[in-house]
């Protein structure tokens, strides 16, 4: 894959089973328009059939009577469209800041949706007040910005209800003279709300929001809020953070969330799990093992007493099933008393080995839907960036291993794509999963060590554009999931708490050394290292301690824990939970504090509007490298945020690839020369 091949890629998302067909959103970056195109398609036995024709159509939902989706023209905000079918749907909203998500209640013909509500005089609500003339913002909360959005307190996310059957008349829509139905803004908690849902009988509406208002102290607790005439009512849950919820029946709610074990900030390495809350008894039970099962952030489904959900597991995201009767302590009777099913394994938290897997251990599931005993799945596989699969759920229950899926549709990978080799390497803390991707042909090849962000995230077996661009340019790529990564166990994830660099550095270097020793096609004299976010952090710490690398790229890095605390959208809890509050301990783990020990020529890349790892992190590190006499450059992408490499402007994504290849071509095409820029001894404080 070459950088200019970026707009040949596609992503499949949000599959919906519709009889013999599956509805999916197919999106792709478009270099010419410098934006993303997305439309809905029906995929069946014949060629895919295009259903919608706007610039960006996403998030389809289909019922027996109604269908809905989100749609936007180029440069506009997404609005809700609904009708008897997707092809006959018309615009239902004209929200100034658009609609972000919704739930369709097919039986009653209602939609509960989420939209941000701007303060008067802000965000273009008054044509006479441009952004730089808006009133000052008075801030008292701990969190007030979000990456990819900006300020949040003056445009809170609120819940709205709209009736599709007998809609009240609203004002004329922004796209024409046709009136849109009247939406009612519901009373919600003070915090942003998300994940709108209806109970199966339509009696309850619910959202997820912070448990308590933000009055200046960081607090990661969140819960499900019931909306209605009595005002918002929170579920009384254990100390936890809820991300998703689905109603099992009129009284029980399935939750995807994480325990906050020690206190309201204890998030490091917490494995997201499944929980069931019973509103009649007020009890909440965890269904999955908090040590071995990490539930992915994909909405689960309840089908015939079985929860179908996705699990992050050792480089894959696997579809799995769990029978509620096997793990629930008992269902509640009409009077709220417990009714115990004697055949059930009562009160059991299902471990990873207890799950019934519906997909294999190398597929990365991105979405799914289940109907009539069949799961339709969108995924990334080792050989393609996008695939639509069909899985026989009943066969999976009866077999000892994951069933072989039927490939319904597959997007071709760009030319010269390679399939990486999986590496299992014994490291100081256990077996590390890694990969080696090599160019076609015969070496020796220069080698790039790539390090992922998070740190509680994982590289996967899935086709990856960054790896393919490097291998197509003649570079071998080594990458791994060291201690601190997700997809393994909680113990593995917390291994870097209080020591963010050393355990992970030992693991990634162990995988690199293994690859170099095992494969004669790899040129150990031409090594580079790169990473983004936490990967940028670990890259910076590595080049301060290990001087074998001819060059490095530090991208969107977490580089100064001290200033990060006050400038990042997660700063108030991330730094102290990962590094501690002790100044000396923070300095030992700070790339900025170790910048004087770097000898490696380093490209520092950052986005101008990154509120996760703010631009000042890169600016400080760049200045420190210059002060130390290190060959360095600073590359800043205007208008971009922390997600540049994944969802940034297509032209910027291509220019980013061009810059990366240019840097490596300058530094690694010839055998490694002495890259020491100043003759100075290493200080004893370097992390070894």
PDB file of N, CA and C in Angstrom, residues 170-224:
ATOM      1  N   UNK A 170     -43.032  21.198  13.931  1.00  0.00           N
ATOM      2  CA  UNK A 170     -41.939  22.042  14.367  1.00  0.00           C
ATOM      3  C   UNK A 170     -41.676  23.120  13.350  1.00  0.00           C
ATOM      4  N   UNK A 171     -40.499  23.714  13.414  1.00  0.00           N
ATOM      5  CA  UNK A 171     -40.168  24.777  12.472  1.00  0.00           C
ATOM      6  C   UNK A 171     -39.641  24.183  11.171  1.00  0.00           C
ATOM      7  N   UNK A 172     -39.476  25.026  10.177  1.00  0.00           N
ATOM      8  CA  UNK A 172     -38.979  24.563   8.883  1.00  0.00           C
ATOM      9  C   UNK A 172     -37.575  24.002   9.039  1.00  0.00           C
ATOM     10  N   UNK A 173     -37.307  22.957   8.299  1.00  0.00           N
ATOM     11  CA  UNK A 173     -36.000  22.332   8.376  1.00  0.00           C
ATOM     12  C   UNK A 173     -34.925  23.181   7.731  1.00  0.00           C
ATOM     13  N   UNK A 174     -33.684  22.899   8.111  1.00  0.00           N
ATOM     14  CA  UNK A 174     -32.578  23.708   7.617  1.00  0.00           C
ATOM     15  C   UNK A 174     -32.284  23.430   6.148  1.00  0.00           C
ATOM     16  N   UNK A 175     -32.789  22.315   5.611  1.00  0.00           N
ATOM     17  CA  UNK A 175     -32.495  21.982   4.214  1.00  0.00           C
ATOM     18  C   UNK A 175     -33.596  22.398   3.262  1.00  0.00           C
ATOM     19  N   UNK A 176     -34.664  22.997   3.757  1.00  0.00           N
ATOM     20  CA  UNK A 176     -35.747  23.375   2.859  1.00  0.00           C
ATOM     21  C   UNK A 176     -36.943  23.870   3.627  1.00  0.00           C
ATOM     22  N   UNK A 177     -38.085  23.925   2.957  1.00  0.00           N
ATOM     23  CA  UNK A 177     -39.278  24.494   3.569  1.00  0.00           C
ATOM     24  C   UNK A 177     -40.110  23.467   4.320  1.00  0.00           C
ATOM     25  N   UNK A 178     -39.842  22.180   4.122  1.00  0.00           N
ATOM     26  CA  UNK A 178     -40.632  21.167   4.798  1.00  0.00           C
ATOM     27  C   UNK A 178     -40.417  21.247   6.303  1.00  0.00           C
ATOM     28  N   UNK A 179     -41.519  21.181   7.039  1.00  0.00           N
ATOM     29  CA  UNK A 179     -41.418  21.216   8.487  1.00  0.00           C
ATOM     30  C   UNK A 179     -40.974  19.862   9.021  1.00  0.00           C
ATOM     31  N   UNK A 180     -40.173  19.901  10.077  1.00  0.00           N
ATOM     32  CA  UNK A 180     -39.761  18.672  10.747  1.00  0.00           C
ATOM     33  C   UNK A 180     -40.625  18.495  11.985  1.00  0.00           C
ATOM     34  N   UNK A 181     -40.791  17.270  12.461  1.00  0.00           N
ATOM     35  CA  UNK A 181     -41.614  17.053  13.652  1.00  0.00           C
ATOM     36  C   UNK A 181     -41.048  17.774  14.867  1.00  0.00           C
ATOM     37  N   UNK A 182     -41.910  18.021  15.808  1.00  0.00           N
ATOM     38  CA  UNK A 182     -41.516  18.674  17.047  1.00  0.00           C
ATOM     39  C   UNK A 182     -40.841  17.665  17.963  1.00  0.00           C
ATOM     40  N   UNK A 183     -39.617  17.957  18.378  1.00  0.00           N
ATOM     41  CA  UNK A 183     -38.901  17.126  19.342  1.00  0.00           C
ATOM     42  C   UNK A 183     -39.020  17.744  20.724  1.00  0.00           C
ATOM     43  N   UNK A 184     -39.118  16.902  21.731  1.00  0.00           N
ATOM     44  CA  UNK A 184     -39.214  17.357  23.114  1.00  0.00           C
ATOM     45  C   UNK A 184     -37.907  17.074  23.830  1.00  0.00           C
ATOM     46  N   UNK A 185     -37.276  18.109  24.388  1.00  0.00           N
ATOM     47  CA  UNK A 185     -36.070  17.892  25.173  1.00  0.00           C
ATOM     48  C   UNK A 185     -36.473  17.401  26.551  1.00  0.00           C
ATOM     49  N   UNK A 186     -35.933  16.258  26.945  1.00  0.00           N
ATOM     50  CA  UNK A 186     -36.268  15.655  28.224  1.00  0.00           C
ATOM     51  C   UNK A 186     -35.368  16.203  29.319  1.00  0.00           C
ATOM     52  N   UNK A 187     -35.856  16.155  30.533  1.00  0.00           N
ATOM     53  CA  UNK A 187     -35.044  16.547  31.679  1.00  0.00           C
ATOM     54  C   UNK A 187     -34.030  15.447  31.949  1.00  0.00           C
ATOM     55  N   UNK A 188     -32.779  15.815  31.943  1.00  0.00           N
ATOM     56  CA  UNK A 188     -31.694  14.847  32.117  1.00  0.00           C
ATOM     57  C   UNK A 188     -30.781  15.314  33.241  1.00  0.00           C
ATOM     58  N   UNK A 189     -29.850  14.461  33.686  1.00  0.00           N
ATOM     59  CA  UNK A 189     -28.855  14.929  34.653  1.00  0.00           C
ATOM     60  C   UNK A 189     -28.000  16.038  34.059  1.00  0.00           C
ATOM     61  N   UNK A 190     -27.259  16.737  34.926  1.00  0.00           N
ATOM     62  CA  UNK A 190     -26.473  17.885  34.477  1.00  0.00           C
ATOM     63  C   UNK A 190     -25.356  17.497  33.511  1.00  0.00           C
ATOM     64  N   UNK A 191     -24.837  16.291  33.633  1.00  0.00           N
ATOM     65  CA  UNK A 191     -23.711  15.859  32.809  1.00  0.00           C
ATOM     66  C   UNK A 191     -24.174  15.460  31.412  1.00  0.00           C
ATOM     67  N   UNK A 192     -23.211  15.322  30.492  1.00  0.00           N
ATOM     68  CA  UNK A 192     -23.519  14.797  29.163  1.00  0.00           C
ATOM     69  C   UNK A 192     -24.175  13.425  29.282  1.00  0.00           C
ATOM     70  N   UNK A 193     -25.121  13.142  28.386  1.00  0.00           N
ATOM     71  CA  UNK A 193     -25.763  11.830  28.360  1.00  0.00           C
ATOM     72  C   UNK A 193     -25.438  11.139  27.040  1.00  0.00           C
ATOM     73  N   UNK A 194     -25.489   9.816  27.052  1.00  0.00           N
ATOM     74  CA  UNK A 194     -25.268   9.048  25.822  1.00  0.00           C
ATOM     75  C   UNK A 194     -25.940   7.693  25.952  1.00  0.00           C
ATOM     76  N   UNK A 195     -25.867   6.896  24.906  1.00  0.00           N
ATOM     77  CA  UNK A 195     -26.436   5.549  24.831  1.00  0.00           C
ATOM     78  C   UNK A 195     -27.928   5.532  25.158  1.00  0.00           C
ATOM     79  N   UNK A 196     -28.762   6.208  24.371  1.00  0.00           N
ATOM     80  CA  UNK A 196     -30.208   6.217  24.632  1.00  0.00           C
ATOM     81  C   UNK A 196     -30.829   4.847  24.362  1.00  0.00           C
ATOM     82  N   UNK A 197     -31.783   4.435  25.227  1.00  0.00           N
ATOM     83  CA  UNK A 197     -32.427   3.132  25.078  1.00  0.00           C
ATOM     84  C   UNK A 197     -33.881   3.199  25.528  1.00  0.00           C
ATOM     85  N   UNK A 198     -34.708   2.315  24.951  1.00  0.00           N
ATOM     86  CA  UNK A 198     -36.071   2.052  25.417  1.00  0.00           C
ATOM     87  C   UNK A 198     -36.105   0.666  26.050  1.00  0.00           C
ATOM     88  N   UNK A 199     -36.925   0.490  27.086  1.00  0.00           N
ATOM     89  CA  UNK A 199     -37.183  -0.853  27.595  1.00  0.00           C
ATOM     90  C   UNK A 199     -38.041  -1.605  26.583  1.00  0.00           C
ATOM     91  N   UNK A 200     -38.041  -2.945  26.619  1.00  0.00           N
ATOM     92  CA  UNK A 200     -38.794  -3.710  25.604  1.00  0.00           C
ATOM     93  C   UNK A 200     -40.271  -3.364  25.531  1.00  0.00           C
ATOM     94  N   UNK A 201     -40.886  -3.010  26.671  1.00  0.00           N
ATOM     95  CA  UNK A 201     -42.312  -2.666  26.657  1.00  0.00           C
ATOM     96  C   UNK A 201     -42.555  -1.193  26.382  1.00  0.00           C
ATOM     97  N   UNK A 202     -41.481  -0.425  26.164  1.00  0.00           N
ATOM     98  CA  UNK A 202     -41.616   0.995  25.876  1.00  0.00           C
ATOM     99  C   UNK A 202     -41.952   1.852  27.073  1.00  0.00           C
ATOM    100  N   UNK A 203     -42.009   1.249  28.264  1.00  0.00           N
ATOM    101  CA  UNK A 203     -42.406   1.999  29.454  1.00  0.00           C
ATOM    102  C   UNK A 203     -41.287   2.870  29.998  1.00  0.00           C
ATOM    103  N   UNK A 204     -40.044   2.500  29.719  1.00  0.00           N
ATOM    104  CA  UNK A 204     -38.905   3.234  30.265  1.00  0.00           C
ATOM    105  C   UNK A 204     -38.021   3.755  29.140  1.00  0.00           C
ATOM    106  N   UNK A 205     -37.474   4.938  29.352  1.00  0.00           N
ATOM    107  CA  UNK A 205     -36.408   5.478  28.522  1.00  0.00           C
ATOM    108  C   UNK A 205     -35.193   5.666  29.419  1.00  0.00           C
ATOM    109  N   UNK A 206     -34.000   5.451  28.873  1.00  0.00           N
ATOM    110  CA  UNK A 206     -32.816   5.505  29.715  1.00  0.00           C
ATOM    111  C   UNK A 206     -31.611   5.988  28.928  1.00  0.00           C
ATOM    112  N   UNK A 207     -30.660   6.549  29.660  1.00  0.00           N
ATOM    113  CA  UNK A 207     -29.392   7.005  29.102  1.00  0.00           C
ATOM    114  C   UNK A 207     -28.297   6.695  30.118  1.00  0.00           C
ATOM    115  N   UNK A 208     -27.060   6.866  29.705  1.00  0.00           N
ATOM    116  CA  UNK A 208     -25.914   6.738  30.602  1.00  0.00           C
ATOM    117  C   UNK A 208     -25.322   8.121  30.826  1.00  0.00           C
ATOM    118  N   UNK A 209     -24.994   8.422  32.078  1.00  0.00           N
ATOM    119  CA  UNK A 209     -24.386   9.715  32.414  1.00  0.00           C
ATOM    120  C   UNK A 209     -23.612   9.568  33.714  1.00  0.00           C
ATOM    121  N   UNK A 210     -22.826  10.589  34.029  1.00  0.00           N
ATOM    122  CA  UNK A 210     -22.073  10.592  35.281  1.00  0.00           C
ATOM    123  C   UNK A 210     -23.011  10.450  36.468  1.00  0.00           C
ATOM    124  N   UNK A 211     -22.538   9.757  37.485  1.00  0.00           N
ATOM    125  CA  UNK A 211     -23.359   9.546  38.678  1.00  0.00           C
ATOM    126  C   UNK A 211     -23.583  10.847  39.422  1.00  0.00           C
ATOM    127  N   UNK A 212     -22.559  11.696  39.474  1.00  0.00           N
ATOM    128  CA  UNK A 212     -22.646  12.956  40.211  1.00  0.00           C
ATOM    129  C   UNK A 212     -22.183  14.113  39.324  1.00  0.00           C
ATOM    130  N   UNK A 213     -22.717  15.306  39.524  1.00  0.00           N
ATOM    131  CA  UNK A 213     -22.256  16.474  38.764  1.00  0.00           C
ATOM    132  C   UNK A 213     -20.784  16.755  39.039  1.00  0.00           C
ATOM    133  N   UNK A 214     -20.120  17.331  38.067  1.00  0.00           N
ATOM    134  CA  UNK A 214     -18.705  17.683  38.188  1.00  0.00           C
ATOM    135  C   UNK A 214     -18.596  19.067  38.809  1.00  0.00           C
ATOM    136  N   UNK A 215     -18.213  19.101  40.092  1.00  0.00           N
ATOM    137  CA  UNK A 215     -18.047  20.376  40.789  1.00  0.00           C
ATOM    138  C   UNK A 215     -16.575  20.689  41.056  1.00  0.00           C
ATOM    139  N   UNK A 216     -15.679  20.026  40.338  1.00  0.00           N
ATOM    140  CA  UNK A 216     -14.268  20.358  40.468  1.00  0.00           C
ATOM    141  C   UNK A 216     -13.382  19.213  40.898  1.00  0.00           C
ATOM    142  N   UNK A 217     -13.962  18.101  41.306  1.00  0.00           N
ATOM    143  CA  UNK A 217     -13.182  16.927  41.683  1.00  0.00           C
ATOM    144  C   UNK A 217     -13.413  15.830  40.652  1.00  0.00           C
ATOM    145  N   UNK A 218     -12.363  15.272  40.052  1.00  0.00           N
ATOM    146  CA  UNK A 218     -12.557  14.226  39.045  1.00  0.00           C
ATOM    147  C   UNK A 218     -13.237  13.003  39.644  1.00  0.00           C
ATOM    148  N   UNK A 219     -14.137  12.407  38.897  1.00  0.00           N
ATOM    149  CA  UNK A 219     -14.926  11.268  39.365  1.00  0.00           C
ATOM    150  C   UNK A 219     -15.347  10.476  38.130  1.00  0.00           C
ATOM    151  N   UNK A 220     -14.925   9.226  38.034  1.00  0.00           N
ATOM    152  CA  UNK A 220     -15.190   8.405  36.856  1.00  0.00           C
ATOM    153  C   UNK A 220     -16.456   7.569  36.976  1.00  0.00           C
ATOM    154  N   UNK A 221     -17.186   7.703  38.060  1.00  0.00           N
ATOM    155  CA  UNK A 221     -18.404   6.909  38.218  1.00  0.00           C
ATOM    156  C   UNK A 221     -19.492   7.378  37.254  1.00  0.00           C
ATOM    157  N   UNK A 222     -20.198   6.414  36.682  1.00  0.00           N
ATOM    158  CA  UNK A 222     -21.359   6.714  35.846  1.00  0.00           C
ATOM    159  C   UNK A 222     -22.390   5.624  36.057  1.00  0.00           C
ATOM    160  N   UNK A 223     -23.633   5.918  35.646  1.00  0.00           N
ATOM    161  CA  UNK A 223     -24.722   4.988  35.873  1.00  0.00           C
ATOM    162  C   UNK A 223     -25.769   5.157  34.785  1.00  0.00           C
ATOM    163  N   UNK A 224     -26.790   4.331  34.847  1.00  0.00           N
ATOM    164  CA  UNK A 224     -27.944   4.450  33.965  1.00  0.00           C
ATOM    165  C   UNK A 224     -28.965   5.354  34.637  1.00  0.00           C
TER     166      UNK A 224
END
